[in-house]
Coordinates of N, CA and C in Angstrom, one line a residue:
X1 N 42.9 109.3 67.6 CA 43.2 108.7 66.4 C 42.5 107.3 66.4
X2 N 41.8 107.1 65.1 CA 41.0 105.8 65.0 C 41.7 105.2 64.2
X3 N 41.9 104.1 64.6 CA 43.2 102.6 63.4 C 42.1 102.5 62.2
X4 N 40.8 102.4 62.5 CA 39.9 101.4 61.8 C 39.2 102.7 60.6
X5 N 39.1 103.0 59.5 CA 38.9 104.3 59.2 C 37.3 103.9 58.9
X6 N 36.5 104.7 58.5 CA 34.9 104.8 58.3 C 34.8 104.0 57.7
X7 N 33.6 103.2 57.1 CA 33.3 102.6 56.0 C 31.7 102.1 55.4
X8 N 31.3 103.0 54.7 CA 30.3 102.9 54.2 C 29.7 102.3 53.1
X9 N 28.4 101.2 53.1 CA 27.7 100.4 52.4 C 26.9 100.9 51.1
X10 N 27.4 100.7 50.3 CA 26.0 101.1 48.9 C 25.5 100.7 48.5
X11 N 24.7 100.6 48.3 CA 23.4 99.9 47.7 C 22.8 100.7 46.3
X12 N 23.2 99.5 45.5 CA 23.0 100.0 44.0 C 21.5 99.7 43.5
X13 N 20.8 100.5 42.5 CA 19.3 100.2 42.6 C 20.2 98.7 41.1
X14 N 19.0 98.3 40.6 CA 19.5 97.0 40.0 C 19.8 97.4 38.2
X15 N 19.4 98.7 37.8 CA 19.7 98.8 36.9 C 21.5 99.6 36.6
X16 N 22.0 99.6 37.3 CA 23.3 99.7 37.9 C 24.2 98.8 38.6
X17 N 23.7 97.6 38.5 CA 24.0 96.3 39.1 C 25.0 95.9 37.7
X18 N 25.8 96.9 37.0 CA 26.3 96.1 35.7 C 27.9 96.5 35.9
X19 N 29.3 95.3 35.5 CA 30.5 95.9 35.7 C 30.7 97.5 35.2
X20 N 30.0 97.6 34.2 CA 30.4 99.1 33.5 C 30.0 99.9 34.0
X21 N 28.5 100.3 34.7 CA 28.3 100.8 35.8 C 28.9 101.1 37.1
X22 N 29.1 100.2 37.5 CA 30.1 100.1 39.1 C 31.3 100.8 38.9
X23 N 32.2 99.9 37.7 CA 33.4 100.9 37.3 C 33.0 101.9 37.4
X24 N 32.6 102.9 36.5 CA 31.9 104.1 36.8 C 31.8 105.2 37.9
X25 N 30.8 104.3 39.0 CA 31.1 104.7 40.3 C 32.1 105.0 41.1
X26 N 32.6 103.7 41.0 CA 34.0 103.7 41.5 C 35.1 104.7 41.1
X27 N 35.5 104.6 40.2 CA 36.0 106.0 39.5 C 35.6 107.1 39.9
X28 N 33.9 107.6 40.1 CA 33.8 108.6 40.3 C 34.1 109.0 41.9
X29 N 33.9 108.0 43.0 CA 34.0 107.9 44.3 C 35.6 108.0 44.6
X30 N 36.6 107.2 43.7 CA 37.7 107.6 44.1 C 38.5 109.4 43.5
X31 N 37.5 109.7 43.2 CA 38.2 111.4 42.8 C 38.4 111.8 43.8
X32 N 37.5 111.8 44.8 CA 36.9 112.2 46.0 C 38.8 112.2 47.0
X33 N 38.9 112.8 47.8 CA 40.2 112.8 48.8 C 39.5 112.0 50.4
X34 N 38.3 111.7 50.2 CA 37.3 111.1 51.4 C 37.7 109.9 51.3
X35 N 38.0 109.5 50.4 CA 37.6 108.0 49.5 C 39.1 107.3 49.7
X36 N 39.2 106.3 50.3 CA 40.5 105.2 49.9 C 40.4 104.3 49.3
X37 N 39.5 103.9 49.7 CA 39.3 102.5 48.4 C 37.7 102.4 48.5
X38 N 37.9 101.4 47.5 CA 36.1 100.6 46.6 C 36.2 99.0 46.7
X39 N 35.5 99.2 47.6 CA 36.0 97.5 47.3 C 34.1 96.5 47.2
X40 N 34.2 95.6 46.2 CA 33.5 94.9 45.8 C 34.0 93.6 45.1
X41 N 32.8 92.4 44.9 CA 33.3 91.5 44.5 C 32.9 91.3 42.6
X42 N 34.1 91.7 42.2 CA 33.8 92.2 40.6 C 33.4 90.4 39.8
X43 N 33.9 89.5 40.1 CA 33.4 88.2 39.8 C 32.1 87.6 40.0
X44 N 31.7 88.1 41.4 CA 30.7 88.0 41.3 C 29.5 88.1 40.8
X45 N 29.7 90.3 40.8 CA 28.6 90.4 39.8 C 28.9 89.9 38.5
X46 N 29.9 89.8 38.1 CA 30.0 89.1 36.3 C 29.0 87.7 36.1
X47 N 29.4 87.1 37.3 CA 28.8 85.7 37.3 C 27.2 85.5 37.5
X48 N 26.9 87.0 38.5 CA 25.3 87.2 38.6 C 24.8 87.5 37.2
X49 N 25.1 88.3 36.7 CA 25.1 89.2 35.7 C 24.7 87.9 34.2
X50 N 26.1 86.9 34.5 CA 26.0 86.2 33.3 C 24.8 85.4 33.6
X51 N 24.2 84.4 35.4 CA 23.5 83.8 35.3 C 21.8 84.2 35.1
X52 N 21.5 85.5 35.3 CA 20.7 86.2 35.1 C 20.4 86.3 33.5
X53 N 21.4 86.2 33.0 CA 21.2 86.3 31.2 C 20.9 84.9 30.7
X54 N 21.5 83.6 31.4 CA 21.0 82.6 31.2 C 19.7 82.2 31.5
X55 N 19.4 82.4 32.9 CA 18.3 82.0 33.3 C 17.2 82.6 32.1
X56 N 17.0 84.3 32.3 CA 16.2 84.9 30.8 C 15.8 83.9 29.5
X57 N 17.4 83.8 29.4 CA 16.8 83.0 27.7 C 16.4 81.4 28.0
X58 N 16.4 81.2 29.3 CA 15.5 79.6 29.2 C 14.1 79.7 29.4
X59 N 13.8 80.9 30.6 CA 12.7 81.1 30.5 C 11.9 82.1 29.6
X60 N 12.3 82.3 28.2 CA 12.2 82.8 27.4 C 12.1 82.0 26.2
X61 N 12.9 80.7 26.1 CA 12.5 80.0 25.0 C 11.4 78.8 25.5
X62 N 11.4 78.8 26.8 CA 10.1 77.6 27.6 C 8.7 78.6 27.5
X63 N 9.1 80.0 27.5 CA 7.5 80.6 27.4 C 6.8 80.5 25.7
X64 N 7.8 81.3 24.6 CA 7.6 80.5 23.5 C 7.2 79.0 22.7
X65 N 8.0 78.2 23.4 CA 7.3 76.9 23.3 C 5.8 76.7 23.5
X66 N 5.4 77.1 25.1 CA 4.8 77.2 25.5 C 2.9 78.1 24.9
X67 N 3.6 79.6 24.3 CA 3.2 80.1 23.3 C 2.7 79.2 22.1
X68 N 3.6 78.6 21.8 CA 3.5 77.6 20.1 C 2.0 76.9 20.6
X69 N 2.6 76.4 21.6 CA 1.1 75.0 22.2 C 0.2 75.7 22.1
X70 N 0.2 76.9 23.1 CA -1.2 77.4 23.0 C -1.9 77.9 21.9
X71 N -1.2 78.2 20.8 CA -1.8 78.7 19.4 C -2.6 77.9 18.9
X72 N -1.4 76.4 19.3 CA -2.0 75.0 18.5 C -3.3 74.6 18.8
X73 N -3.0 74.6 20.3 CA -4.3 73.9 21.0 C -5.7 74.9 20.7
X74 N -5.7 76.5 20.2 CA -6.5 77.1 20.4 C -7.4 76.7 18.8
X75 N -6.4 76.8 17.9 CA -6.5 76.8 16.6 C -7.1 75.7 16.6
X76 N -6.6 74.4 16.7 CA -7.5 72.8 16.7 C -8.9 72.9 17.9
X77 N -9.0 73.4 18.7 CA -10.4 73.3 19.3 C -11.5 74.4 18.6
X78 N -10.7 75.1 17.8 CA -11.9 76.1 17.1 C -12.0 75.6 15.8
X79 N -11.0 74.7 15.1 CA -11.3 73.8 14.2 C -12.0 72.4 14.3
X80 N -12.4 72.0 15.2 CA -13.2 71.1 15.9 C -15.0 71.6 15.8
X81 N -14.6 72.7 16.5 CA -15.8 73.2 17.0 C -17.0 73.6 15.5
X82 N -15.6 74.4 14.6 CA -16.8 74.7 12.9 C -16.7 73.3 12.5
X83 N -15.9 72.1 12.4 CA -15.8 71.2 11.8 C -17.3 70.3 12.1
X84 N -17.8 70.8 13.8 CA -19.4 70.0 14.0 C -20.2 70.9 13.3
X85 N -20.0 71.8 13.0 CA -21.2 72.7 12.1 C -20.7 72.9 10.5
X86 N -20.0 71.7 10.0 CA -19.9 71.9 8.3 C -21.4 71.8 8.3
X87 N -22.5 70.6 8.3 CA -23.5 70.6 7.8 C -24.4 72.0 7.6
X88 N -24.3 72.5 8.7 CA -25.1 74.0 8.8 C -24.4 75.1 8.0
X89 N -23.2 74.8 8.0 CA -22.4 76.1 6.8 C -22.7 75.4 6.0
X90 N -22.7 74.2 5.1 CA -23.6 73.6 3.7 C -24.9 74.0 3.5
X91 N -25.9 73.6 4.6 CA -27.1 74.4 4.4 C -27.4 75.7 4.4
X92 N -26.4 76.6 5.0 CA -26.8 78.2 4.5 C -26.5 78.4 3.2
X93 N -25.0 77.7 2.8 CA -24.6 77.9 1.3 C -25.9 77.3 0.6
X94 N -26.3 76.7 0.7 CA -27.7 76.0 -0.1 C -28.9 77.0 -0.6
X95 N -29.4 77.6 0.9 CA -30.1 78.6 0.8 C -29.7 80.2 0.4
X96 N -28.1 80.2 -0.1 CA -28.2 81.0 -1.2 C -27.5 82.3 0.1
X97 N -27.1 82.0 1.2 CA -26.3 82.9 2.5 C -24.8 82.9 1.3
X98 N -24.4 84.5 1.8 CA -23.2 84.9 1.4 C -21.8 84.3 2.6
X99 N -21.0 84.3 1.5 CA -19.9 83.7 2.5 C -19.7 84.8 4.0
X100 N -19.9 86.0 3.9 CA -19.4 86.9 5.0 C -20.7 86.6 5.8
X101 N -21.7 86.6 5.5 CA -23.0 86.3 6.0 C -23.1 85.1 7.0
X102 N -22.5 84.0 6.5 CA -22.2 82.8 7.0 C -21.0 83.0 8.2
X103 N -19.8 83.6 7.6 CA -18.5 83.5 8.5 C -19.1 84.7 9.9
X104 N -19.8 85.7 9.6 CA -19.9 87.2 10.8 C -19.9 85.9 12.1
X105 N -21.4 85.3 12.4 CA -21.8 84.8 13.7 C -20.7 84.1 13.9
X106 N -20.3 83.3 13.0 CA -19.2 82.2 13.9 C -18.0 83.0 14.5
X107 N -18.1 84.3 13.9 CA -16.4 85.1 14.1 C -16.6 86.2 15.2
X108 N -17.9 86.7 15.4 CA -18.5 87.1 16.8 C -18.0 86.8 17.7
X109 N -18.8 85.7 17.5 CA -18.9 84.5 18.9 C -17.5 84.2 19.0
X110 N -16.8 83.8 18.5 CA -15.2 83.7 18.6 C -14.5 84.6 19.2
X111 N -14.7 85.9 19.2 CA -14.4 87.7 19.8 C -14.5 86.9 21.1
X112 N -15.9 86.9 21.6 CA -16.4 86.8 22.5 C -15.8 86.0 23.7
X113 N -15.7 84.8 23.2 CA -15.3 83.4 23.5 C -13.5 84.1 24.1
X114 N -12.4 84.6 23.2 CA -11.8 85.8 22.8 C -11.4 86.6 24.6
X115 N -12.4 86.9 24.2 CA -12.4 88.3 25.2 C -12.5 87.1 26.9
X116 N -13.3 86.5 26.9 CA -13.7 85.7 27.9 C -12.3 85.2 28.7
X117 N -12.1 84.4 27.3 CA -10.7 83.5 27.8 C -9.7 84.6 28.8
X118 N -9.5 86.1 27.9 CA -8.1 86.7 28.0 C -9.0 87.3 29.5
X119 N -9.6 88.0 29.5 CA -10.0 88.3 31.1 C -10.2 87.3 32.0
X120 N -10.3 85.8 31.8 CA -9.8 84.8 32.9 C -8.3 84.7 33.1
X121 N -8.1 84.6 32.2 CA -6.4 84.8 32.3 C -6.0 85.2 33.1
X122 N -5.9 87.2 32.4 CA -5.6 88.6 33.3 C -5.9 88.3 34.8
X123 N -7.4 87.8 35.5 CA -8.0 87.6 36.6 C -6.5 86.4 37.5
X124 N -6.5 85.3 36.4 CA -5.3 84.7 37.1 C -4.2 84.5 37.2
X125 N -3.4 86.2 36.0 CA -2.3 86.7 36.8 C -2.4 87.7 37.7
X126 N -2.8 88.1 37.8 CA -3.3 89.0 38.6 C -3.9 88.2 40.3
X127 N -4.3 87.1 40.0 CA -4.6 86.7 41.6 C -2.5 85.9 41.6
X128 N -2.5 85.4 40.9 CA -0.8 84.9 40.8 C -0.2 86.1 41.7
X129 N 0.2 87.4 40.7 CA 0.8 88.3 41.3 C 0.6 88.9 42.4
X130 N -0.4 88.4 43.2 CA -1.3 88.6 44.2 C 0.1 88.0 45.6
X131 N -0.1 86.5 45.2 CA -0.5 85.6 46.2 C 1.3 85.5 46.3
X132 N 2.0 85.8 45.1 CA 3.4 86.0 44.8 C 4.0 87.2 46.3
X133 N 3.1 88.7 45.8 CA 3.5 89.1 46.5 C 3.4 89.2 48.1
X134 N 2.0 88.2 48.6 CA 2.1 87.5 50.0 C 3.1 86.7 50.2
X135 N 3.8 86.0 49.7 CA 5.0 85.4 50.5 C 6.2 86.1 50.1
X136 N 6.4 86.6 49.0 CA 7.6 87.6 49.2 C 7.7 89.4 48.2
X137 N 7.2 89.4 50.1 CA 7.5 91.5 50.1 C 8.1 92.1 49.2
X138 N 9.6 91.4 49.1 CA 9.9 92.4 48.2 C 9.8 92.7 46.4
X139 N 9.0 91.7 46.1 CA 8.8 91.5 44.8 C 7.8 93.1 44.5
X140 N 7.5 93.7 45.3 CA 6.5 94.5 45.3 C 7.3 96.2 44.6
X141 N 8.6 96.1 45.0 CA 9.9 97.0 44.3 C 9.6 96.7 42.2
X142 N 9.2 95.2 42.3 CA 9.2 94.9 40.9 C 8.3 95.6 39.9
X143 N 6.9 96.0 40.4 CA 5.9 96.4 39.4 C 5.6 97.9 39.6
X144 N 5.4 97.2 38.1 CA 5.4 98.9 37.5 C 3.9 98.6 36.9
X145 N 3.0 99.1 37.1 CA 1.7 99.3 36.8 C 1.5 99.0 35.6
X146 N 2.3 100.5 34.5 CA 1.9 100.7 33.2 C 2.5 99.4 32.2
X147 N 3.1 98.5 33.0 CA 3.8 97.6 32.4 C 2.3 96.1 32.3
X148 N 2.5 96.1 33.8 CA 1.7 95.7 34.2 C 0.0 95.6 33.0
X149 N -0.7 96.6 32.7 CA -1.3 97.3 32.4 C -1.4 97.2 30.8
X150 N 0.0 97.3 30.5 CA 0.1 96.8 28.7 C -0.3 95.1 28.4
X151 N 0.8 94.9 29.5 CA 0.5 93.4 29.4 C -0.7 92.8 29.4
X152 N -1.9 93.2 30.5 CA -2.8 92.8 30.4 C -3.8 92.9 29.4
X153 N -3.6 94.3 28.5 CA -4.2 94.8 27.2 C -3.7 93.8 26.0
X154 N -2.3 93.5 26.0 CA -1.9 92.6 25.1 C -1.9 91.6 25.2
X155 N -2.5 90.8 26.3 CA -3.0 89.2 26.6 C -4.8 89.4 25.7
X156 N -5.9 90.1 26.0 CA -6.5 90.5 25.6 C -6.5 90.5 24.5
X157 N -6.2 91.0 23.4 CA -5.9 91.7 22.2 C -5.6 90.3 21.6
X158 N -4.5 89.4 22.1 CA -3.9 88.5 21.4 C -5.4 87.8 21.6
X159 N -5.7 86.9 22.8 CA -6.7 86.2 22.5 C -7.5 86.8 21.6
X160 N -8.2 87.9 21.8 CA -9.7 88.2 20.5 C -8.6 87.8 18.9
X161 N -7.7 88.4 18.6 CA -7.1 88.2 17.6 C -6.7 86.6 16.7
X162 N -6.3 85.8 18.2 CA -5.8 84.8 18.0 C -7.2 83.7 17.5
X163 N -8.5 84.0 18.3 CA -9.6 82.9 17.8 C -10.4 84.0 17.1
X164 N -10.2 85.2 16.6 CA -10.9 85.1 15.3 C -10.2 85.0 14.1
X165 N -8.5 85.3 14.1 CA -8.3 84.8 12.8 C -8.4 83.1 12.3
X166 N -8.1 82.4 13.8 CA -8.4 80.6 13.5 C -10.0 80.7 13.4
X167 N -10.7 81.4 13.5 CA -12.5 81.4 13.3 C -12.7 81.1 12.1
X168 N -11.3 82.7 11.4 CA -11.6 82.9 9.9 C -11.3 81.6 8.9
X169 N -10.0 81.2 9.4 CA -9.5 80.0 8.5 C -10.3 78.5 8.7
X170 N -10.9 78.6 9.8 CA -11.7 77.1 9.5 C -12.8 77.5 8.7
X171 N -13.2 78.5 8.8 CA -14.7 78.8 8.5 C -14.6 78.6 7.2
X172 N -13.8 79.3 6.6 CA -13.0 79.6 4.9 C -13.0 78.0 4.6
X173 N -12.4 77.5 5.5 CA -12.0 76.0 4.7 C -13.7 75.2 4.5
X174 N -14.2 75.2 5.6 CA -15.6 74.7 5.4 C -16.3 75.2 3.9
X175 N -16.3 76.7 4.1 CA -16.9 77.6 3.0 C -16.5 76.5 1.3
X176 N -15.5 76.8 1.3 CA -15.1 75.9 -0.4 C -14.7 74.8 -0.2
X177 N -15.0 73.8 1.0 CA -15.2 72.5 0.8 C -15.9 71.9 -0.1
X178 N -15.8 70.8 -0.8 CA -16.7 70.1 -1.7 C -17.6 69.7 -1.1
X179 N -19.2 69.6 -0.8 CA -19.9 68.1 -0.5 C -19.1 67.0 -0.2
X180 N -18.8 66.3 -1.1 CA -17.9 64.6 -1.1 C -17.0 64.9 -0.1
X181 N -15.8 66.1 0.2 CA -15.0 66.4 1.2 C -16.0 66.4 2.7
X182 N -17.4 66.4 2.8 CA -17.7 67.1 4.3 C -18.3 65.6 4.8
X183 N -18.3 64.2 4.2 CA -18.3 63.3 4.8 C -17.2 62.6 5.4
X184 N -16.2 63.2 5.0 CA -14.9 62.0 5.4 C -14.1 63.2 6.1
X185 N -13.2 62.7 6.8 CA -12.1 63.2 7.6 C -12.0 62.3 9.0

């Protein structure tokens, strides 16, 4: 006769890390005539569970923010950039260049420029997620390729998208500027 009776550890994967979940288990484990008790610390996870939902939405409204800037800062350095070539968008309108004629090269080059940025990027989360997973192993349970893989497509996509539509709207604004408007500002 053993006083001390068996007692075995479980290890929940993390998408089952939730009270309603566990309950669940638990319930199902105590059907069992093997089974005396379940024991866990139900506060705790509530408390993980809640701090995990907080942490999310800070670092969720700081990446946003963060987002905003970048739009800003992308949109004002490509409005900079047509703003040093109003005179050359006046002189093709001069010589009788159609507006799409005028906007194509500057909006190219902008793709480009585009494409460039978003594959430096990708390169440096990708060396990030790299050097993340050199100091800790287990972060390596975290990725999922295809996720992985979207994301990089949609960093991409956004850049080309994000500096040719600000391409479009400065270009546009230069386009039906007045003369008397392209000296002052």
């Amino acid at each position: 006769y053993n006083p001390l009776p068996a007692s075995i550890d479980l290890q929940l994967k993390a998408g089952y890390a939730n009270t309603d979940s566990i309950a669940r288990i638990e319930k199902t484990l105590l059907t069992s005539n093997l089974v005396k008790e379940v024991v866990y610390q139900k506060s705790l996870i509530d408390q993980v569970n809640s701090n995990i939902s907080k942490i999310t939405l800070v670092i969720l409204s700081f990446s946003l923010i963060l987002l905003v800037i970048s739009i800003i800062l992308i949109a004002n350095t490509i409005k900079l950039s047509i703003y040093a070539k109003r005179f050359l968008i006046r002189s093709m309108q001069l010589v009788g260049a159609t507006e799409n004629f005028i906007r194509l090269p500057f909006i190219r080059k902008s793709i480009i420029h585009g494409v460039i940025a978003a594959v430096i990027a990708d390169l440096l989360l990708i060396g990030t997620l790299y050097l993340a997973q050199q100091r800790i192993p287990e972060i390596t349970a975290l990725q999922d390729i295809q996720q992985f893989a979207l994301f990089f497509v949609g960093v991409l996509l956004l850049g080309v998208i994000l500096s040719a539509l600000s391409t479009w709207f400065s270009v546009n604004k230069f386009l039906r500027m007045k003369v008397d408007n392209l000296y002052s500002r």
